[in-house]
CSV table of C-alpha atoms in Angstrom, one decimal:
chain,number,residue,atom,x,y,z
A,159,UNK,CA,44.1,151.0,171.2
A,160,UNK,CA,45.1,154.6,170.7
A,161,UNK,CA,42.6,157.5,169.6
A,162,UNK,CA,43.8,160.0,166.4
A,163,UNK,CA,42.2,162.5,164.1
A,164,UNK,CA,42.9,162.9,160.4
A,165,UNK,CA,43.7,166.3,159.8
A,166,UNK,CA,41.6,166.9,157.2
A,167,UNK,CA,38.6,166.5,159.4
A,168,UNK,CA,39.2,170.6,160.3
A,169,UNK,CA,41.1,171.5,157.2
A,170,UNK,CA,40.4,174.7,157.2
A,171,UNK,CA,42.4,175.6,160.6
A,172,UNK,CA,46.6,175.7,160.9
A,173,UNK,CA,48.5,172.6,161.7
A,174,UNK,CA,48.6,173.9,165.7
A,175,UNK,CA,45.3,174.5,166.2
A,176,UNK,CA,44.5,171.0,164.5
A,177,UNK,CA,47.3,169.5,167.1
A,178,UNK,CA,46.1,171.6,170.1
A,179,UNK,CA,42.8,170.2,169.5
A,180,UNK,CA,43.8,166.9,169.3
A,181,UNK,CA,45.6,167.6,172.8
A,182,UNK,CA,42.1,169.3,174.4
A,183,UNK,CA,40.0,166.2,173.4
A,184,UNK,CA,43.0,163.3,174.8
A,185,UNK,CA,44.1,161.9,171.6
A,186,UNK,CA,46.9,160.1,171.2
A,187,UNK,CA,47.8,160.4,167.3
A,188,UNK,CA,47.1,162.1,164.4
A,189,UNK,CA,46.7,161.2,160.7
A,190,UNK,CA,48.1,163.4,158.1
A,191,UNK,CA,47.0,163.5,154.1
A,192,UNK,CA,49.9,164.6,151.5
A,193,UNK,CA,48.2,165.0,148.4
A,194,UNK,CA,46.5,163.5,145.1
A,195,UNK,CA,42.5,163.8,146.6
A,196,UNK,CA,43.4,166.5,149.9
A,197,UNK,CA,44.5,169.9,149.5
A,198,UNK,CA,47.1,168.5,151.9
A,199,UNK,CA,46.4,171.3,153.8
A,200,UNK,CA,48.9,171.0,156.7
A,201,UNK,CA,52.0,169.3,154.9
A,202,UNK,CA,54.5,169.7,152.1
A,203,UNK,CA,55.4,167.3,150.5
A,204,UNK,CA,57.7,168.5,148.4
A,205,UNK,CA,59.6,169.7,151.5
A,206,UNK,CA,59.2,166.5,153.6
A,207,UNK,CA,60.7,164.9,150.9
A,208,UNK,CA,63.8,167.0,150.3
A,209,UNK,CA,64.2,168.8,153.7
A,210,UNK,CA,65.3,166.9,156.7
A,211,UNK,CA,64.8,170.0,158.8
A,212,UNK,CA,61.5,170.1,157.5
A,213,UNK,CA,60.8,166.6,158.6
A,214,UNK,CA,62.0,167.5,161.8
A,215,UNK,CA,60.1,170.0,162.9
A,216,UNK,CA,57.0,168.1,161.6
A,217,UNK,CA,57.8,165.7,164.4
A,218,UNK,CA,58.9,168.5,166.8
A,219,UNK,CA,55.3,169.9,166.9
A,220,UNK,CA,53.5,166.8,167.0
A,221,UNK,CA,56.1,164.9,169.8
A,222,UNK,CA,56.1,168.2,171.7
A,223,UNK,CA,52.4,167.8,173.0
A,224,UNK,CA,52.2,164.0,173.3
A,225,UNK,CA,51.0,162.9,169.9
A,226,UNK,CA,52.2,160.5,167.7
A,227,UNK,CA,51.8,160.4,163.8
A,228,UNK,CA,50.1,157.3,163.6
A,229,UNK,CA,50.0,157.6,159.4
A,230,UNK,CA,50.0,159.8,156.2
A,231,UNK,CA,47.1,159.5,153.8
A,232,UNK,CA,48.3,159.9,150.3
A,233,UNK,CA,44.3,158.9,148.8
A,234,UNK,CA,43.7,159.5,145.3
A,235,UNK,CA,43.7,157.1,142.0
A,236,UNK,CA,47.6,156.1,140.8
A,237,UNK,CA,45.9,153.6,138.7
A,238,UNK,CA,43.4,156.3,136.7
A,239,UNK,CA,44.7,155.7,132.5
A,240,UNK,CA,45.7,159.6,132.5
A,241,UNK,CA,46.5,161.3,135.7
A,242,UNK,CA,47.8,157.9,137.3
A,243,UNK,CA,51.3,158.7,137.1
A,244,UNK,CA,51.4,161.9,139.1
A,245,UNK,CA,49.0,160.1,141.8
A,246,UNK,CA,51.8,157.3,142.1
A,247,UNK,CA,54.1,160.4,142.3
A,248,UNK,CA,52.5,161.8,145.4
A,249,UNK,CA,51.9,157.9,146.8
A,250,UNK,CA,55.9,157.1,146.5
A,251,UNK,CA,56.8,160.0,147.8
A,252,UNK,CA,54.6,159.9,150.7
A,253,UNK,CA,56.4,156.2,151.4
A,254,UNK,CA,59.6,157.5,151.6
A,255,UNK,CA,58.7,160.5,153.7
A,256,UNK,CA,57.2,157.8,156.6
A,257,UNK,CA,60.2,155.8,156.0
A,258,UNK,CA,62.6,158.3,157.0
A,259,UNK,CA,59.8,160.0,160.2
A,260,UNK,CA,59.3,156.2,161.2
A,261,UNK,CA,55.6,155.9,160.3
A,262,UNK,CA,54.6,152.7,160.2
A,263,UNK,CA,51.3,153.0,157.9
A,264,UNK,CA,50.6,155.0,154.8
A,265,UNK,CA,46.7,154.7,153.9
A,266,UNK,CA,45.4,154.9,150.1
A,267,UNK,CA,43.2,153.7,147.6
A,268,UNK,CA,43.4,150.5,145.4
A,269,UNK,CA,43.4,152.5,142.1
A,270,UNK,CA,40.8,152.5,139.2
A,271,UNK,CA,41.9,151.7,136.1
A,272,UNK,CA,39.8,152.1,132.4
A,273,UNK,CA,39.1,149.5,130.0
A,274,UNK,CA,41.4,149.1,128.1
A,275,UNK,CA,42.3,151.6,126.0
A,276,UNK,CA,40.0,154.1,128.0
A,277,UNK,CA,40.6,157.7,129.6
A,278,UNK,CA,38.4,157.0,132.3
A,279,UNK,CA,38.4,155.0,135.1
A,280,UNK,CA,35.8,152.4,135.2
A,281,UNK,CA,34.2,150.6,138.2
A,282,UNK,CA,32.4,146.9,137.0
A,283,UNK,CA,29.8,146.1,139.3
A,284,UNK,CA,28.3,143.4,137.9
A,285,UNK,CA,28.7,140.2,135.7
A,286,UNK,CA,26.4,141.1,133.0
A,287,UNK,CA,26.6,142.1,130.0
A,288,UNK,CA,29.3,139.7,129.3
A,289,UNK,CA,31.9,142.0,128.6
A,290,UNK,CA,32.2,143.6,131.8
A,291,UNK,CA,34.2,140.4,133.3
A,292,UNK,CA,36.7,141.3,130.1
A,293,UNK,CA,37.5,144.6,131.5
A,294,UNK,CA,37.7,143.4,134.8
A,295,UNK,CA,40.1,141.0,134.4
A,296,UNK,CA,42.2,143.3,132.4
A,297,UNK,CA,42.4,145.5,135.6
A,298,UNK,CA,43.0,143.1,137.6
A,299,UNK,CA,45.6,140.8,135.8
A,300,UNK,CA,47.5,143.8,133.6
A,301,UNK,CA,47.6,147.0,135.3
A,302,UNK,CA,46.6,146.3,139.3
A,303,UNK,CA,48.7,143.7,139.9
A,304,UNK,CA,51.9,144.5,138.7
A,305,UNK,CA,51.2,147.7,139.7
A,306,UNK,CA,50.7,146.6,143.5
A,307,UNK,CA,53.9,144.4,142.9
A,308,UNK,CA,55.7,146.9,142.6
A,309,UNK,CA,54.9,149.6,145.0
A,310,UNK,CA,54.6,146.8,147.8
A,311,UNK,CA,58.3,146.0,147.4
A,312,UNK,CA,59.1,150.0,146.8
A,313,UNK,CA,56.8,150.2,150.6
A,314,UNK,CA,58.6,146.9,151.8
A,315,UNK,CA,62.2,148.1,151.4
A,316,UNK,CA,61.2,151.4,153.5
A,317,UNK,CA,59.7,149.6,156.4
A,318,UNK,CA,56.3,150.7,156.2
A,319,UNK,CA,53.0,149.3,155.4
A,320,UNK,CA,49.9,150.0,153.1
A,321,UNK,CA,46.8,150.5,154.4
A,322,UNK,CA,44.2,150.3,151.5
A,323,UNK,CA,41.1,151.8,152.0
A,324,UNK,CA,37.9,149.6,150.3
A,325,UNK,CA,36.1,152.5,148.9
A,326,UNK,CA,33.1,152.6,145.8
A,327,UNK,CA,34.6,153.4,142.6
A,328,UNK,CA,38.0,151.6,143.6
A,329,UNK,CA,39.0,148.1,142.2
A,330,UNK,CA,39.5,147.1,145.9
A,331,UNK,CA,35.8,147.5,147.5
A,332,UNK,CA,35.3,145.1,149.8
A,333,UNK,CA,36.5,142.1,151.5
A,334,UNK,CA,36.7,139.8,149.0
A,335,UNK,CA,38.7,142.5,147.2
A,336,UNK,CA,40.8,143.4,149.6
A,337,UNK,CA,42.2,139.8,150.1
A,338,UNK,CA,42.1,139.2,146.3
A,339,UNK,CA,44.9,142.2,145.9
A,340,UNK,CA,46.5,141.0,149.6
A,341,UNK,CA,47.1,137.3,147.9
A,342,UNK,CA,48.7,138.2,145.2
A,343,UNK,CA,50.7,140.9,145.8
A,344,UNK,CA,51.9,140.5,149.6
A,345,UNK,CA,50.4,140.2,152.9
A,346,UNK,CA,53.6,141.1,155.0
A,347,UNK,CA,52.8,144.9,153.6
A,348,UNK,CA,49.6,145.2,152.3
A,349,UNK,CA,46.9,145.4,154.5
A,350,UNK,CA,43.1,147.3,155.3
A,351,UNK,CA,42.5,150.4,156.3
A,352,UNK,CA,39.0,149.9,157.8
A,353,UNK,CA,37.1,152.8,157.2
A,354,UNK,CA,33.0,151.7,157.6
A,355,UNK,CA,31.7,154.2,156.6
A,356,UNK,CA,31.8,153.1,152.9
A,357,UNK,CA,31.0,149.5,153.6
A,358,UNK,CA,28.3,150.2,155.8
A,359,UNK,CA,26.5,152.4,152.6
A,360,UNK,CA,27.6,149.2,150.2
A,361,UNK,CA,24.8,146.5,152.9
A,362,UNK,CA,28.0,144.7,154.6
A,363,UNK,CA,27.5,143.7,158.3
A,364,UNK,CA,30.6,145.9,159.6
A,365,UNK,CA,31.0,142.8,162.3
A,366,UNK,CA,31.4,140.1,159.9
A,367,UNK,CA,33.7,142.4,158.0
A,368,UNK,CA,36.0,143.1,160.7
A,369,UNK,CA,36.0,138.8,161.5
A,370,UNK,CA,36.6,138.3,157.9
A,371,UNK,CA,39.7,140.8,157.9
A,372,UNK,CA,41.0,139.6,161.3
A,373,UNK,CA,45.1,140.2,161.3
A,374,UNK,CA,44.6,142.0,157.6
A,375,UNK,CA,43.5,145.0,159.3
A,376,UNK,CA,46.7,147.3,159.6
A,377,UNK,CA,44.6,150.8,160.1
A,378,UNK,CA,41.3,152.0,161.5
A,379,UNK,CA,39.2,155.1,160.5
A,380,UNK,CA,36.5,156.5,162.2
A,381,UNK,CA,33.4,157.6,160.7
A,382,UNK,CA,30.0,156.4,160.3
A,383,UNK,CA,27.3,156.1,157.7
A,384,UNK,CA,23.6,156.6,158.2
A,385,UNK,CA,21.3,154.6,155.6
A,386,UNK,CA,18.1,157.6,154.7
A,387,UNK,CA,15.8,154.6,154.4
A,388,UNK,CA,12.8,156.9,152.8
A,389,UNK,CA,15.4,157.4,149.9
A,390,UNK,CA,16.6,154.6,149.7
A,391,UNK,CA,13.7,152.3,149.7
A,392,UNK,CA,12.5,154.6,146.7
A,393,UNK,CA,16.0,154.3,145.1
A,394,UNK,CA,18.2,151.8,146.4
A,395,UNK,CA,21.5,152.5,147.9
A,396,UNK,CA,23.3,153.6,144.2
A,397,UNK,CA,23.4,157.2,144.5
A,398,UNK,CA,24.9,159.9,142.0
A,399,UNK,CA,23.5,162.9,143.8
A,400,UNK,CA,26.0,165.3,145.7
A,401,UNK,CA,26.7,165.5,149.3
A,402,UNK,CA,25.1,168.5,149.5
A,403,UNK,CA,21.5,167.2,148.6
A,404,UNK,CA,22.1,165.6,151.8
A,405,UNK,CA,17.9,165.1,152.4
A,406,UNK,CA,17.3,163.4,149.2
A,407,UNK,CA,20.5,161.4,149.5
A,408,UNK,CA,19.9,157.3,149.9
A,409,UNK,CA,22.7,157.8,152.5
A,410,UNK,CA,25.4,160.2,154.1
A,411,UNK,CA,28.5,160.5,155.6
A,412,UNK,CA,27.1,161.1,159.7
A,413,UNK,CA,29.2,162.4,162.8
A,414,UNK,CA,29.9,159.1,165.0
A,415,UNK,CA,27.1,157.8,166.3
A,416,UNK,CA,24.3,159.0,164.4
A,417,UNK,CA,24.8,156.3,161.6
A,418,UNK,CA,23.1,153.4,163.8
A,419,UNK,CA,20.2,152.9,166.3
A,420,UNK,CA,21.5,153.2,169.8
A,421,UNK,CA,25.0,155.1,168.6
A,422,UNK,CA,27.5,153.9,171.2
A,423,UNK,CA,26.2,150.3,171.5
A,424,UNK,CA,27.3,149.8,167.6
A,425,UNK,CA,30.6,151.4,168.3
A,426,UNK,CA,31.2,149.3,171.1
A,427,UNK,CA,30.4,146.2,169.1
A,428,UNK,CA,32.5,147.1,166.6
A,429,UNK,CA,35.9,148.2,169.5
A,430,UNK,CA,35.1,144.6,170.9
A,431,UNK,CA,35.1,143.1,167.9
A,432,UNK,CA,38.5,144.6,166.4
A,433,UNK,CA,40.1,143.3,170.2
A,434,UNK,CA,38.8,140.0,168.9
A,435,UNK,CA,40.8,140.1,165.8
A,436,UNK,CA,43.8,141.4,167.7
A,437,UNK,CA,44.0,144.6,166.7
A,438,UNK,CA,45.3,147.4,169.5
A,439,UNK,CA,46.0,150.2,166.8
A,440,UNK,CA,44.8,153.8,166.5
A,441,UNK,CA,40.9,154.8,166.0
A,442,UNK,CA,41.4,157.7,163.8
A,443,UNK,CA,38.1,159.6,163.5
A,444,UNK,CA,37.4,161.4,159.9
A,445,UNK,CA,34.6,163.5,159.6
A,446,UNK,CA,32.7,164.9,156.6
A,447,UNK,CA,29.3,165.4,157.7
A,448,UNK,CA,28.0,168.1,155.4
A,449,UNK,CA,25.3,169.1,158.2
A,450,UNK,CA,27.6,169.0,161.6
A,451,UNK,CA,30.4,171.6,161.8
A,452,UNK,CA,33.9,169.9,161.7
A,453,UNK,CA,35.0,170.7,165.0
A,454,UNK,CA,31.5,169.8,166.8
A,455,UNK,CA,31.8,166.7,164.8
A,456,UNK,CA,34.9,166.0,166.0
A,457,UNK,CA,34.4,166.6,169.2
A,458,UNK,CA,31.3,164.7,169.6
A,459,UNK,CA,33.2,161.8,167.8
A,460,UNK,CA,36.0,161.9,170.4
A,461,UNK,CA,33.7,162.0,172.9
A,462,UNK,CA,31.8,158.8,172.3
A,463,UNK,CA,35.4,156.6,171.5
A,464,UNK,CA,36.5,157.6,174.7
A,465,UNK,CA,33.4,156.2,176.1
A,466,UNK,CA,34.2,152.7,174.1
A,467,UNK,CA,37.8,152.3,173.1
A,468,UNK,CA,39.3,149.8,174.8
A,469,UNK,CA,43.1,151.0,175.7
A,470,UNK,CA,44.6,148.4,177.9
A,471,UNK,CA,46.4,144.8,177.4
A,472,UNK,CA,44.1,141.9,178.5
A,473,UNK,CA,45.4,140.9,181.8
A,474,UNK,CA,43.0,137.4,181.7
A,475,UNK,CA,44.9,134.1,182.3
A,476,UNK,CA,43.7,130.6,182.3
A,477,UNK,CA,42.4,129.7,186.0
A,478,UNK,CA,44.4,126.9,187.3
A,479,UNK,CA,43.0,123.9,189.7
């Protein structure tokens, strides 16, 4: 397994302080968002896109201090009725660009489509009232799949893989999601990017998660969740208030390790249990804890993955009599 930082997580500092950083704290890659949701803060993608020299010195500074990138993030919603085509814009674009720097994963989003007919995307969570599993089938069956069709063989013909992130207020959530879009659209090239934190706030056991997704997990993020039990036993774990009103919150985003009693044993538990499933790719730690700066988040966060990550091959053979 490798250890990586998204970008964003210190968006507000240059592309080489970002990569020294990475260096001081022994990463090994580094995750890089393009547009639609990010302020895409240390690429253009316009450039990468049209500009081989461009592309080159991306790789230049990154290669030049021992990273790798390990992915670009191109998160946002191409599926929304109204601003879905210039989200698919910045997602197709951000496929050919690893195509050509030899990325092997872009991460993103499902999508969220409307009802139909709607401007607004529209997230069904339920069964009831009746009409709900109308609009979710139209979702599924006339814009998502085809949709996913689609881009998978435009990501197919590039060599690279997609890495959807299960997110609320996407049409792929969780598990039973995620494997509903893998089956019918392609599991050679469309995968999980496991990011917890969003599962954990949702009640899944992130264990059983990562046994359920086994070899479907083609990315790993980094960042933790912390349940404010107070709130949410008042509330439940729905939540429309800000990230801001982080102490009246049912839950928040959390710097690794304060999302779970006894921190490093849970991330251990979970590095053991993505060996189990075979995975040996990156740990890329995101953070957006509103009450930690970004780089003591990140630092702390690097910190306690180097205590747990688990970086060589098994060596373990059979013992013979």
């Amino acid at each position: 397994m490798q250890l990586g930082l998204i970008t964003d997580s210190v968006g507000s500092r240059p592309l080489e302080e970002v990569l020294n950083l990475a260096v001081e704290l022994e990463l090994d890659t580094i995750e890089l968002a393009t547009g639609n949701w990010s302020a895409a803060p240390h690429a253009d993608l316009n450039e990468l896109v049209s500009n081989p020299a461009a592309r080159g010195r991306l790789v230049k500074e990154v290669e030049s201090r021992g990273l790798s990138l390990s992915a670009l993030n191109a998160n946002g919603n191409q599926l929304h009725p109204v601003h879905g085509a210039e989200h698919d814009r910045v997602v197709r674009d951000t496929i050919t660009v690893a195509g050509e720097l030899g990325v092997p994963v872009v991460v993103l989003m499902s999508g969220l489509p409307g009802a139909k007919g709607e401007r607004t995307p529209n997230w069904i969570t339920t069964s009831w009232p009746p009409e709900t599993l109308e609009v979710l089938e139209y979702q599924w069956n006339e814009v998502a799949i085809p949709y996913w069709h689609d881009l998978a063989e435009f990501a197919r013909r590039r060599g690279v893989r997609l890495a959807v992130e299960m997110h609320g207020r996407q049409l792929v959530f969780n598990v039973a999601t995620m494997h509903r879009l893998r089956e019918a659209v392609g599991e050679d090239v469309v995968g999980a990017n496991l990011d917890p934190s969003h599962l954990m706030w949702m009640g899944a056991d992130i264990l059983a998660v990562i046994r359920s997704l086994g070899p479907a997990i083609f990315h790993v993020h980094a960042k933790d969740t912390r349940v404010e039990r107070p709130n949410a036993a008042a509330n439940g774990i729905l939540d429309t208030l800000p990230p801001a009103h982080a102490a009246d919150r049912s839950w928040n985003y959390v710097t690794l390790g304060l999302g779970h009693p006894g921190g490093a044993t849970f991330w251990s538990e979970f590095v053991y249990a993505l060996r189990s499933v075979g995975y040996d790719g990156p740990l890329n730690i995101e953070h957006e804890d509103v009450l930690i700066g970004s780089e003591e988040g990140v630092r702390r966060a690097a910190g306690l993955l180097k205590s747990v990550v688990i970086r060589d091959a098994p060596d373990w053979t059979p013992a013979r009599i």
